[in-house]
């Protein structure tokens, strides 16, 4: 790898809805197009990760993994 390539992100030319970009910048608190696009991409990835974590939790909940936490008798004994 050439030392000049370290940390360099490729440039991509795309058509962007300017109104949507401006609104996203307002919501994300970003000042540049680059920062807005990067923040939006990170937000989508993070949102997906959170949704996947919730889905995993719900699967565990449905399987009965946390049944003891919903049992007042068990929880009452836990705090004695």
Coordinates of C-alpha atoms in Angstrom, one line a residue:
X1 CA 0.0 0.0 0.0
X2 CA 1.3 3.4 -0.9
X3 CA 1.7 5.7 2.1
X4 CA -0.4 8.3 0.3
X5 CA -3.3 6.0 0.2
X6 CA -3.6 5.6 4.0
X7 CA -6.8 7.2 5.3
X8 CA -7.9 8.4 1.9
X9 CA -11.6 7.9 1.2
X10 CA -12.6 7.5 -2.5
X11 CA -14.6 10.3 -4.0
X12 CA -18.0 9.4 -5.5
X13 CA -20.1 11.6 -7.7
X14 CA -23.9 11.2 -7.1
X15 CA -27.0 13.2 -7.6
X16 CA -28.6 14.2 -4.3
X17 CA -31.9 15.7 -3.5
X18 CA -30.8 19.1 -2.2
X19 CA -33.9 19.7 -0.2
X20 CA -33.6 16.4 1.6
X21 CA -29.9 17.0 2.1
X22 CA -30.6 20.4 3.7
X23 CA -33.3 18.9 6.0
X24 CA -30.9 16.1 6.9
X25 CA -28.2 18.6 7.7
X26 CA -30.6 20.4 10.0
X27 CA -31.7 17.2 11.8
X28 CA -28.1 15.9 12.1
X29 CA -26.5 19.2 13.0
X30 CA -24.0 19.0 10.2
X31 CA -22.5 21.9 8.3
X32 CA -21.2 20.3 5.0
X33 CA -22.6 18.0 2.4
X34 CA -19.9 15.4 3.1
X35 CA -20.5 15.5 6.9
X36 CA -24.3 15.2 6.3
X37 CA -24.0 12.2 4.0
X38 CA -21.5 10.4 6.3
X39 CA -23.6 11.1 9.4
X40 CA -26.7 9.9 7.6
X41 CA -25.0 6.7 6.5
X42 CA -23.7 6.1 10.1
X43 CA -27.2 6.8 11.4
X44 CA -28.8 4.2 9.1
X45 CA -26.2 1.6 10.1
X46 CA -26.7 2.3 13.8
X47 CA -30.5 2.2 13.4
X48 CA -30.3 -1.2 11.8
X49 CA -28.0 -2.5 14.5
X50 CA -30.5 -1.3 17.2
X51 CA -33.4 -2.9 15.4
X52 CA -31.5 -6.2 15.1
X53 CA -30.7 -6.0 18.9
X54 CA -34.3 -5.4 19.7
X55 CA -35.3 -8.4 17.4
X56 CA -32.8 -10.6 19.2
X57 CA -34.1 -9.5 22.6
X58 CA -37.7 -10.2 21.6
X59 CA -36.7 -13.7 20.3
X60 CA -35.0 -14.3 23.7
X61 CA -38.1 -12.9 25.5
X62 CA -40.4 -15.2 23.5
X63 CA -38.2 -18.2 24.3
X64 CA -38.8 -17.7 28.0
X65 CA -35.1 -16.7 28.7
X66 CA -36.3 -13.8 30.9
X67 CA -39.3 -15.6 32.5
X68 CA -37.8 -15.3 36.0
X69 CA -37.6 -11.5 35.7
X70 CA -41.4 -11.5 35.2
X71 CA -42.1 -13.8 38.1
X72 CA -42.9 -11.7 41.3
X73 CA -42.0 -14.6 43.6
X74 CA -38.6 -15.2 42.0
X75 CA -37.8 -11.4 42.0
X76 CA -39.0 -11.1 45.6
X77 CA -36.5 -13.7 46.6
X78 CA -33.8 -12.0 44.6
X79 CA -33.9 -8.9 46.8
X80 CA -33.9 -10.6 50.2

